[in-house]
JSON list of C-alpha atoms in Angstrom, two decimals:
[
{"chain": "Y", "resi": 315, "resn": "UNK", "atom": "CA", "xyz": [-18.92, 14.05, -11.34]},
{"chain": "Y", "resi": 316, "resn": "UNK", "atom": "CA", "xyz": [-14.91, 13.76, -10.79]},
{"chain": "Y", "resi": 317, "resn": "UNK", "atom": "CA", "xyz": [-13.99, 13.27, -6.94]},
{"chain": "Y", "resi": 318, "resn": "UNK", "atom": "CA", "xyz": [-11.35, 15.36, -5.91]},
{"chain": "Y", "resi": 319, "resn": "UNK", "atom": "CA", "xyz": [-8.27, 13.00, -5.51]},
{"chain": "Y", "resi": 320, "resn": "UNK", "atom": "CA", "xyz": [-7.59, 13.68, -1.42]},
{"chain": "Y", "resi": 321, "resn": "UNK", "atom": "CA", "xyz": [-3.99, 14.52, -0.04]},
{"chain": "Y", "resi": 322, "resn": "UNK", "atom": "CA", "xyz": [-2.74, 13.32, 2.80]},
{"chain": "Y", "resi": 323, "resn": "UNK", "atom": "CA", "xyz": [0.17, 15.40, 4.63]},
{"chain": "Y", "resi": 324, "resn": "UNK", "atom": "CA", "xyz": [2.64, 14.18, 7.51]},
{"chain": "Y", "resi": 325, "resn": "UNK", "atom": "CA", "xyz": [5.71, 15.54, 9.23]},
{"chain": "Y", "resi": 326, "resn": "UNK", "atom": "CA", "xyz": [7.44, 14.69, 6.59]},
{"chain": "Y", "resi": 327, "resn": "UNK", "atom": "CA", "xyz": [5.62, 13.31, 3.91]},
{"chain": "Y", "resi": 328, "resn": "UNK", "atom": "CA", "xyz": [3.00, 14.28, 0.89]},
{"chain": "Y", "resi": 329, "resn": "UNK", "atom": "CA", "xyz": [0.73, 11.58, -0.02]},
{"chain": "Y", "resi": 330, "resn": "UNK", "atom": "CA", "xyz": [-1.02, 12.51, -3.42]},
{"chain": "Y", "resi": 331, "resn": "UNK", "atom": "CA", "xyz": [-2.33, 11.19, -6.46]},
{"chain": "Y", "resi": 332, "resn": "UNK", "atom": "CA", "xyz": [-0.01, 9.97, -9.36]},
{"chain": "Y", "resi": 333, "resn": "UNK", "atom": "CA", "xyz": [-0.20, 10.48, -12.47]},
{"chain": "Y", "resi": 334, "resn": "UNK", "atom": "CA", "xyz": [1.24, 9.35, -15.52]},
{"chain": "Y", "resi": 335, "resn": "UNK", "atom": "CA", "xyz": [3.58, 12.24, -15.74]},
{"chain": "Y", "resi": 336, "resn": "UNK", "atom": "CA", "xyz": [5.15, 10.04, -12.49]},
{"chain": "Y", "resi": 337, "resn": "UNK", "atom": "CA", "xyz": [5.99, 7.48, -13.92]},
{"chain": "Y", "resi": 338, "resn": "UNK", "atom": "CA", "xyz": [9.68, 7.58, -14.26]},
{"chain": "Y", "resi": 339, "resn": "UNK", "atom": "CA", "xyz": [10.50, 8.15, -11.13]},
{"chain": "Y", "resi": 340, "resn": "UNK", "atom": "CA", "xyz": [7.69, 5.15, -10.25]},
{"chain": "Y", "resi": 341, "resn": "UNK", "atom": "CA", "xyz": [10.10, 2.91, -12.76]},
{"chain": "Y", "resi": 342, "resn": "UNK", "atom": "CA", "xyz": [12.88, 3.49, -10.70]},
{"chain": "Y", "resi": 343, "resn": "UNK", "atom": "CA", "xyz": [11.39, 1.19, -7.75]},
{"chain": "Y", "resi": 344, "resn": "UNK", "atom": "CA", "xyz": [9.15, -0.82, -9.94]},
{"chain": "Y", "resi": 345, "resn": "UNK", "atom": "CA", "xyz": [11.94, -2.28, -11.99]},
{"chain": "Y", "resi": 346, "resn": "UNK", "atom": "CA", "xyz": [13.81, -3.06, -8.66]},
{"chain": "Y", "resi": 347, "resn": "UNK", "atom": "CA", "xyz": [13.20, -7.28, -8.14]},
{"chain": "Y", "resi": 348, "resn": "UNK", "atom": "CA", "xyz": [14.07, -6.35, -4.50]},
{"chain": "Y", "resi": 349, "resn": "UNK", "atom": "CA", "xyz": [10.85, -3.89, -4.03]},
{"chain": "Y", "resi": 350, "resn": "UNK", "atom": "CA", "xyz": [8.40, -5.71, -6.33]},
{"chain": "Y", "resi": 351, "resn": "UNK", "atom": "CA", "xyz": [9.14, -9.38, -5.43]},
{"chain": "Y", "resi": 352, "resn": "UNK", "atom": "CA", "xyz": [7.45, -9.76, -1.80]},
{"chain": "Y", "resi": 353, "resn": "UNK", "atom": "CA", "xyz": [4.13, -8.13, -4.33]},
{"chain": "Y", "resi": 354, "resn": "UNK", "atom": "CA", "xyz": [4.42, -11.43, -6.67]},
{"chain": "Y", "resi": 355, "resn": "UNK", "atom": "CA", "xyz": [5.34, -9.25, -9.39]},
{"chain": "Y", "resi": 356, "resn": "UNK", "atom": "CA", "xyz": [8.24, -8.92, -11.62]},
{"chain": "Y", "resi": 357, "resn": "UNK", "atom": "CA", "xyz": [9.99, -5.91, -12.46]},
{"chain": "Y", "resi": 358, "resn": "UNK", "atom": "CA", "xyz": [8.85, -3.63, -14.27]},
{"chain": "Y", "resi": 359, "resn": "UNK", "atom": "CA", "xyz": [10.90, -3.12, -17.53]},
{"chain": "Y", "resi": 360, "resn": "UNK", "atom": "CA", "xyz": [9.45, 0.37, -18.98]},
{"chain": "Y", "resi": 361, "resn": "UNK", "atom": "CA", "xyz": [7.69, 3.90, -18.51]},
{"chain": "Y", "resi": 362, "resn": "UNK", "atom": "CA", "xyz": [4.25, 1.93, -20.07]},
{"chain": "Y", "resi": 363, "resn": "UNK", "atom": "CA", "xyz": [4.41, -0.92, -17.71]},
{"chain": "Y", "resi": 364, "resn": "UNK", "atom": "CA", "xyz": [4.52, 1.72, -15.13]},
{"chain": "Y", "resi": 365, "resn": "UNK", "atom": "CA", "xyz": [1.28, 3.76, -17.14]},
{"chain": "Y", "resi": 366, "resn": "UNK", "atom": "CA", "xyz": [-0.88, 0.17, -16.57]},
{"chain": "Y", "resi": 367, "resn": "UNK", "atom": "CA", "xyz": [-0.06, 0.30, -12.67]},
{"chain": "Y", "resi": 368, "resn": "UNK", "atom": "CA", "xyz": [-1.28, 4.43, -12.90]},
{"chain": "Y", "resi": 369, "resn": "UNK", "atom": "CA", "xyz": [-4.52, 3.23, -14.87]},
{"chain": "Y", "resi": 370, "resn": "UNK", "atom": "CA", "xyz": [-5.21, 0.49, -12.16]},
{"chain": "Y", "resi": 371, "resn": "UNK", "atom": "CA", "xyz": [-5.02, 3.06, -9.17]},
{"chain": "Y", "resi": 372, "resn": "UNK", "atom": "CA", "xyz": [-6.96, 5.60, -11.08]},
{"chain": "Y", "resi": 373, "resn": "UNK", "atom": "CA", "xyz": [-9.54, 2.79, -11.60]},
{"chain": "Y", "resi": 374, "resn": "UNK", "atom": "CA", "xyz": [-9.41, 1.23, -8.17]},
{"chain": "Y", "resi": 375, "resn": "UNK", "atom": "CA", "xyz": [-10.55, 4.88, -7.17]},
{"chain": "Y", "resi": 376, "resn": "UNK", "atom": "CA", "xyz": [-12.88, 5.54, -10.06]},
{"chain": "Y", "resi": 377, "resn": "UNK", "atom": "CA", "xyz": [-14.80, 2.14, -9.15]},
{"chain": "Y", "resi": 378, "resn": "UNK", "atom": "CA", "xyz": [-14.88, 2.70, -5.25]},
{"chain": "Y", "resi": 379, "resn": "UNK", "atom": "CA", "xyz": [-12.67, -0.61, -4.32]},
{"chain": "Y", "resi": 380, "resn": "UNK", "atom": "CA", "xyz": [-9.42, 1.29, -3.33]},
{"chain": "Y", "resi": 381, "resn": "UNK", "atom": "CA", "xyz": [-7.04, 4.38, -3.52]},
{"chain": "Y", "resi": 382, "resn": "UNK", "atom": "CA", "xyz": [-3.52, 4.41, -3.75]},
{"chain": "Y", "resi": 383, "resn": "UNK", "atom": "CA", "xyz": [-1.43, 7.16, -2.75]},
{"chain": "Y", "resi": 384, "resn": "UNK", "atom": "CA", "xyz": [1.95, 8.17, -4.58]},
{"chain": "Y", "resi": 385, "resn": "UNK", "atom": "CA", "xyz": [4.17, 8.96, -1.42]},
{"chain": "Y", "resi": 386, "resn": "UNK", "atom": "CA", "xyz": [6.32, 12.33, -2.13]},
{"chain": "Y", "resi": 387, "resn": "UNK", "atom": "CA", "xyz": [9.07, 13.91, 0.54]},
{"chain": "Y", "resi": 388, "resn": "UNK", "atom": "CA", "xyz": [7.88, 17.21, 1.61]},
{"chain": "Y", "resi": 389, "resn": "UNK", "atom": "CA", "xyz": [10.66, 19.17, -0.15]},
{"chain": "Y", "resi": 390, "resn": "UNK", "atom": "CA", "xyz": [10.20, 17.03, -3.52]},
{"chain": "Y", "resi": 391, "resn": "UNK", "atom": "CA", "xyz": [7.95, 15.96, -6.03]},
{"chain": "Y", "resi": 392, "resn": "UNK", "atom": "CA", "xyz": [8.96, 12.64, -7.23]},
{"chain": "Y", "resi": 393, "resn": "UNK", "atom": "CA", "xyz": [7.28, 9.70, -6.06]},
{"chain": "Y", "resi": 394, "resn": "UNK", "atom": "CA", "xyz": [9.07, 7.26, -3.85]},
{"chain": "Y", "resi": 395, "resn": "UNK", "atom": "CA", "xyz": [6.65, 4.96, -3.78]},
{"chain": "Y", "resi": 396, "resn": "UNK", "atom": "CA", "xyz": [2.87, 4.08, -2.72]},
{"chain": "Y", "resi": 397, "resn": "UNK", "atom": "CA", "xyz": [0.37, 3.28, -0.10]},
{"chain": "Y", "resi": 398, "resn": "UNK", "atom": "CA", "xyz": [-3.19, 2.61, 0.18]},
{"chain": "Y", "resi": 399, "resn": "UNK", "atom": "CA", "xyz": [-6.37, 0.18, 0.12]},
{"chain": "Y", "resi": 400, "resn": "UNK", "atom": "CA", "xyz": [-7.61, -2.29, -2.98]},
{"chain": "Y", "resi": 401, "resn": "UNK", "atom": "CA", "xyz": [-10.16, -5.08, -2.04]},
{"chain": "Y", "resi": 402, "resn": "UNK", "atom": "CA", "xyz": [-12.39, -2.51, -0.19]},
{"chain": "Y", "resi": 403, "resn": "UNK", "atom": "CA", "xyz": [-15.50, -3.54, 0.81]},
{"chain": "Y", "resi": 404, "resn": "UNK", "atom": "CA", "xyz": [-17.33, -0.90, 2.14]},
{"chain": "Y", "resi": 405, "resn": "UNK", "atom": "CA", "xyz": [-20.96, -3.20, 2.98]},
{"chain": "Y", "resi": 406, "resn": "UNK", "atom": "CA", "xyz": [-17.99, -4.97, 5.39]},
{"chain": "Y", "resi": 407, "resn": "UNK", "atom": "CA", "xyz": [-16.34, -1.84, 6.59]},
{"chain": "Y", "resi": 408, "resn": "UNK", "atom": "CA", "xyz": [-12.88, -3.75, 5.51]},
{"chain": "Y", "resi": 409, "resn": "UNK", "atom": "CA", "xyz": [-10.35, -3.33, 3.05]},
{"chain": "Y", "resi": 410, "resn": "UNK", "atom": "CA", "xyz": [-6.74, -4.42, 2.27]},
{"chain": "Y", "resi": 411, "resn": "UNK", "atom": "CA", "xyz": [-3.73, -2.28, 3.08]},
{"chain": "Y", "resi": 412, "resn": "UNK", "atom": "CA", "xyz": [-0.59, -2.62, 0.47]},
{"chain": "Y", "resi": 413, "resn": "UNK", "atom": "CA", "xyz": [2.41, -0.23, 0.05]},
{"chain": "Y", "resi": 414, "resn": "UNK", "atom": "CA", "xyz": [6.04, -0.01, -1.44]},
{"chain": "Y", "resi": 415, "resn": "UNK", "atom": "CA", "xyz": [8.96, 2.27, -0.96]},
{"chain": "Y", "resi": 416, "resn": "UNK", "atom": "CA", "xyz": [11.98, 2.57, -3.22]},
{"chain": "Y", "resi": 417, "resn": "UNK", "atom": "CA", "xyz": [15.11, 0.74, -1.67]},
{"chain": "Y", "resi": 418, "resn": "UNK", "atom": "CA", "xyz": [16.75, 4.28, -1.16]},
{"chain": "Y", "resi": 419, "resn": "UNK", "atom": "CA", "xyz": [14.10, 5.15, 1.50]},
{"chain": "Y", "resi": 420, "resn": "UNK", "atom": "CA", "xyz": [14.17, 2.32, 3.47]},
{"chain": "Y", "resi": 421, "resn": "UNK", "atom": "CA", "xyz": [14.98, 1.95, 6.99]},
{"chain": "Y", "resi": 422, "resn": "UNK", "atom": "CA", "xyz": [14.15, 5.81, 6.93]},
{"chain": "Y", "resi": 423, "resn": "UNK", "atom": "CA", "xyz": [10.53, 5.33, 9.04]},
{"chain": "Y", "resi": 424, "resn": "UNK", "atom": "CA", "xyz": [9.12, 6.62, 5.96]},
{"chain": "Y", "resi": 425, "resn": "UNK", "atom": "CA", "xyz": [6.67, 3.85, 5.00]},
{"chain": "Y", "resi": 426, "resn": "UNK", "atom": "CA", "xyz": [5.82, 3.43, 8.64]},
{"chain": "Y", "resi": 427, "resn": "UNK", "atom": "CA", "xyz": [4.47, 7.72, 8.45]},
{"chain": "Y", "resi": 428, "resn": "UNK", "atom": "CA", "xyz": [2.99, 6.66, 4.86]},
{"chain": "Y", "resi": 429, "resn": "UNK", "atom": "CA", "xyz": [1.44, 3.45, 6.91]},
{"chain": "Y", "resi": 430, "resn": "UNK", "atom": "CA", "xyz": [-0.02, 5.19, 9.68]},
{"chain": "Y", "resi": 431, "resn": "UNK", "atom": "CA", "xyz": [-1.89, 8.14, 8.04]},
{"chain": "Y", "resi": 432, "resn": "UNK", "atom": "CA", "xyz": [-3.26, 6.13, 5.47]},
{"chain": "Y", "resi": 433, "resn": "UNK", "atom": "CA", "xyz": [-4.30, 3.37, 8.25]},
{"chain": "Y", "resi": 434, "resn": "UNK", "atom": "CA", "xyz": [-6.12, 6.26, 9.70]},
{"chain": "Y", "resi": 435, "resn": "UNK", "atom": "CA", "xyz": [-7.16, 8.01, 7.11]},
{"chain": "Y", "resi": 436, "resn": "UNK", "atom": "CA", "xyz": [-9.49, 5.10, 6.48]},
{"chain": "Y", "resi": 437, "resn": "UNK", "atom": "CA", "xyz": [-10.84, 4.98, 10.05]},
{"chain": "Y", "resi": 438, "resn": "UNK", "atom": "CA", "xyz": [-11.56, 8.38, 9.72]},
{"chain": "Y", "resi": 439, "resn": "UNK", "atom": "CA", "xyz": [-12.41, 8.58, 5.89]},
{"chain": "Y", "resi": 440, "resn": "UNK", "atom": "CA", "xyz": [-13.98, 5.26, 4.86]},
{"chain": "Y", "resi": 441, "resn": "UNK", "atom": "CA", "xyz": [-15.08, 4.58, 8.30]},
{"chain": "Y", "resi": 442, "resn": "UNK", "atom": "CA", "xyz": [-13.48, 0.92, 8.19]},
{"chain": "Y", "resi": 443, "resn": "UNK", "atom": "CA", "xyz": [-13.37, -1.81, 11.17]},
{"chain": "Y", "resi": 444, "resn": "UNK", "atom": "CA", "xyz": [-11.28, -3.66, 9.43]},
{"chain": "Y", "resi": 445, "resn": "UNK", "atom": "CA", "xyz": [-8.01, -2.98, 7.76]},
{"chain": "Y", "resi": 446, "resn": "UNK", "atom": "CA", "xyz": [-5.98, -6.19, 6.27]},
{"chain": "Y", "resi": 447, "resn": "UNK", "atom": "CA", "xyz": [-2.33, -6.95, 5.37]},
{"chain": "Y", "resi": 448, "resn": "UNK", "atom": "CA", "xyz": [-1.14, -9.98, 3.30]},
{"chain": "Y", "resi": 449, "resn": "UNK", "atom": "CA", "xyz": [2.59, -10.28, 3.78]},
{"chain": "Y", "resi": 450, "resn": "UNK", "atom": "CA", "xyz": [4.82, -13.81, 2.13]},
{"chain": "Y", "resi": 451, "resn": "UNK", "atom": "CA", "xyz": [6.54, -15.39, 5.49]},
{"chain": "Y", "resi": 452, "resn": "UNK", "atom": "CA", "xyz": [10.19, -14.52, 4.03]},
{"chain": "Y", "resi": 453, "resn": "UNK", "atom": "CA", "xyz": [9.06, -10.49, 4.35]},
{"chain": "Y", "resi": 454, "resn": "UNK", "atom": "CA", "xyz": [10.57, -9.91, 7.70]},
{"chain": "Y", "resi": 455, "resn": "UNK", "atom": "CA", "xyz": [10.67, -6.14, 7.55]},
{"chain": "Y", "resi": 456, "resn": "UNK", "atom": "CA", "xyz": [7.18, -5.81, 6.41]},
{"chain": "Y", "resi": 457, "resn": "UNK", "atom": "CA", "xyz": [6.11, -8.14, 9.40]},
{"chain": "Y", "resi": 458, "resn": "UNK", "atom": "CA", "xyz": [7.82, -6.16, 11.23]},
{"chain": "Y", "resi": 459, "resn": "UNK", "atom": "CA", "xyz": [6.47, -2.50, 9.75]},
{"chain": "Y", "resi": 460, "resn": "UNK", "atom": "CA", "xyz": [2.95, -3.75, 10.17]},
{"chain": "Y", "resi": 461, "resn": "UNK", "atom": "CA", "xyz": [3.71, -4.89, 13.70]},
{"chain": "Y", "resi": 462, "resn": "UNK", "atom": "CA", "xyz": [4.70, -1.44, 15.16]},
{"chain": "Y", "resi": 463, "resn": "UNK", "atom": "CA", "xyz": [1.55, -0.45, 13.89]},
{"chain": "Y", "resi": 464, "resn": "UNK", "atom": "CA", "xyz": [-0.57, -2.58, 15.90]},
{"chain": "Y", "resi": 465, "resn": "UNK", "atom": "CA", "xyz": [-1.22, -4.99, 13.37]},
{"chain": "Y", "resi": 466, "resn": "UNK", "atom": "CA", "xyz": [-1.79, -8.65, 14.38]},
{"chain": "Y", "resi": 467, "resn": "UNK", "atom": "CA", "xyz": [-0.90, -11.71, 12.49]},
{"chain": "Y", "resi": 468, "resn": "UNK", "atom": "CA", "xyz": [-4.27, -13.95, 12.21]},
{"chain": "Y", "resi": 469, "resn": "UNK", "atom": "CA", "xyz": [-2.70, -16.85, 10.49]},
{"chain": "Y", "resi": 470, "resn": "UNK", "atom": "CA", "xyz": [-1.17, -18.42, 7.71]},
{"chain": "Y", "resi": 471, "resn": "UNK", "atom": "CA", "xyz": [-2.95, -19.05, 4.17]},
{"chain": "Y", "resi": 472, "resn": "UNK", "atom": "CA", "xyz": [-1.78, -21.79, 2.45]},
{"chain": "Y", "resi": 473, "resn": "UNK", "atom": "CA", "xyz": [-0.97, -21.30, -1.29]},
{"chain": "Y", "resi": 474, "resn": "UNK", "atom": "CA", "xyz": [-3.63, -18.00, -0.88]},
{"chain": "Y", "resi": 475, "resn": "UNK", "atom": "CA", "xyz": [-2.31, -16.07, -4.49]},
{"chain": "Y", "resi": 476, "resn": "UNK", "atom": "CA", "xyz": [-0.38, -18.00, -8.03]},
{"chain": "Y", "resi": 477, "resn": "UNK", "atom": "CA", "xyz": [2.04, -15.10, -8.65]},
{"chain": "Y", "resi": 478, "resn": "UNK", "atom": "CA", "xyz": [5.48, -15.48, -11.31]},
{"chain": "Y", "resi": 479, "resn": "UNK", "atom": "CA", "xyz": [4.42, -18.92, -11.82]},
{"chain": "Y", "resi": 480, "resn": "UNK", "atom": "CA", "xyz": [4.22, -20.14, -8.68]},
{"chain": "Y", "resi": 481, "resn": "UNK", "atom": "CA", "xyz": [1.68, -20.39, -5.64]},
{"chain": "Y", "resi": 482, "resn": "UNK", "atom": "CA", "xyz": [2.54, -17.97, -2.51]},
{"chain": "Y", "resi": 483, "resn": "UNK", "atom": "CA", "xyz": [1.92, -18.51, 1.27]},
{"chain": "Y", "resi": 484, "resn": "UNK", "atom": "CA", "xyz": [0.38, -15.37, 2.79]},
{"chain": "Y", "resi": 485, "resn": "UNK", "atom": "CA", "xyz": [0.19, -14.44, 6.55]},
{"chain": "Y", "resi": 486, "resn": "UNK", "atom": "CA", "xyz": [-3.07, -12.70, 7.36]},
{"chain": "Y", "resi": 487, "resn": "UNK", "atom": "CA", "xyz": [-2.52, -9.56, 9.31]},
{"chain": "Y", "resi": 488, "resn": "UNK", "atom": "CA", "xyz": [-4.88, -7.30, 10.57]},
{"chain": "Y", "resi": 489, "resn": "UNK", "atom": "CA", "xyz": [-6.08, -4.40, 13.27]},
{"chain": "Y", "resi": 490, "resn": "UNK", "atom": "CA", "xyz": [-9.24, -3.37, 14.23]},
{"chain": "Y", "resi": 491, "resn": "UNK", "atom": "CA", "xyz": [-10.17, 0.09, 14.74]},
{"chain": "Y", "resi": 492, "resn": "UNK", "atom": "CA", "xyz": [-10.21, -0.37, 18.09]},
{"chain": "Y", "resi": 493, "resn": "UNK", "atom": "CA", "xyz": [-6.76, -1.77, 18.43]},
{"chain": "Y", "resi": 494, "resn": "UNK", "atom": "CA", "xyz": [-5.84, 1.22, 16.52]},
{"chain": "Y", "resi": 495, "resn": "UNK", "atom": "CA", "xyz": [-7.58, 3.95, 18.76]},
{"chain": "Y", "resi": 496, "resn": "UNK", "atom": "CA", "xyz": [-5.17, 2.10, 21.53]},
{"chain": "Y", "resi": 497, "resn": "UNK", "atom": "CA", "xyz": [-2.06, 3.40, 20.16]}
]
């Protein structure tokens, strides 16, 4: 049996499924060093690069261990960038949060709208206690983004992920459900 993919709409925002028909407009950001660095990737170089990032969120979903949304502006369909869970561990009621926005959008509020619906969308959805965010120390304005949101740095993890040939410093951020209720 196929789930039904679930949409998530804001003030301003559609958050959808993407599909490989997206991918374009996802190389547009993906290939940008500046959006994909602070994920320890590199940049993507072509429309199938961008195909193996649609396969893993179809099969994050398909396995029950995340979702991913594509974020869309209302009054458009092209995808600006994502948001969602991966590491979710439902027996735990936890998961990880990650997201990225094309450099065009930002500074706009619109990952913090992406952010917050998907944040609760899991406390309502997936029924999670526990919603994580690993940020590298020299991403200020993701620090910062989770912050507003009620998120709460836990600590620092030494040398936590090996990304682009090198080994990466993570803070640990999280929020509880009930910190989020409090906002």
């Amino acid at each position: 049996m196929v789930k039904e993919f679930p949409i998530i709409e804001t003030r301003r925002l559609i958050l959808r499924g993407v599909e490989p028909e997206d991918a374009s407009d996802m190389l547009k950001y993906l290939s940008d060093k500046d959006v994909v660095k602070p994920m320890g990737l590199v940049p993507f170089e072509t429309v199938e690069d961008v195909w193996d990032e649609v396969k893993w969120y179809k099969s994050i979903y398909d396995e029950g261990t995340g979702i991913r949304w594509g974020i869309t502006l209302k009054d458009s369909e092209k995808v600006i960038g994502s948001c969602g869970f991966l590491n979710m561990l439902t027996k735990h009621y936890r998961a990880e949060i990650g997201y990225e926005l094309s450099k065009d959008y930002w500074g706009k509020g619109i990952a913090s709208e992406a952010l917050e619906a998907v944040v609760k969308y899991g406390y309502h959805h997936f029924q999670l206690e526990r919603i994580e965010a690993l940020i590298e120390p020299a991403n200020l304005p993701s620090q910062k983004l989770v912050e507003r949101q009620g998120f709460k740095r836990e600590g620092l993890l030494r040398h936590y992920e090996f990304t682009c040939g090198k080994f990466d410093d993570l803070y640990m951020y999280s929020i509880i459900k009930k910190d989020f209720d409090l906002i």
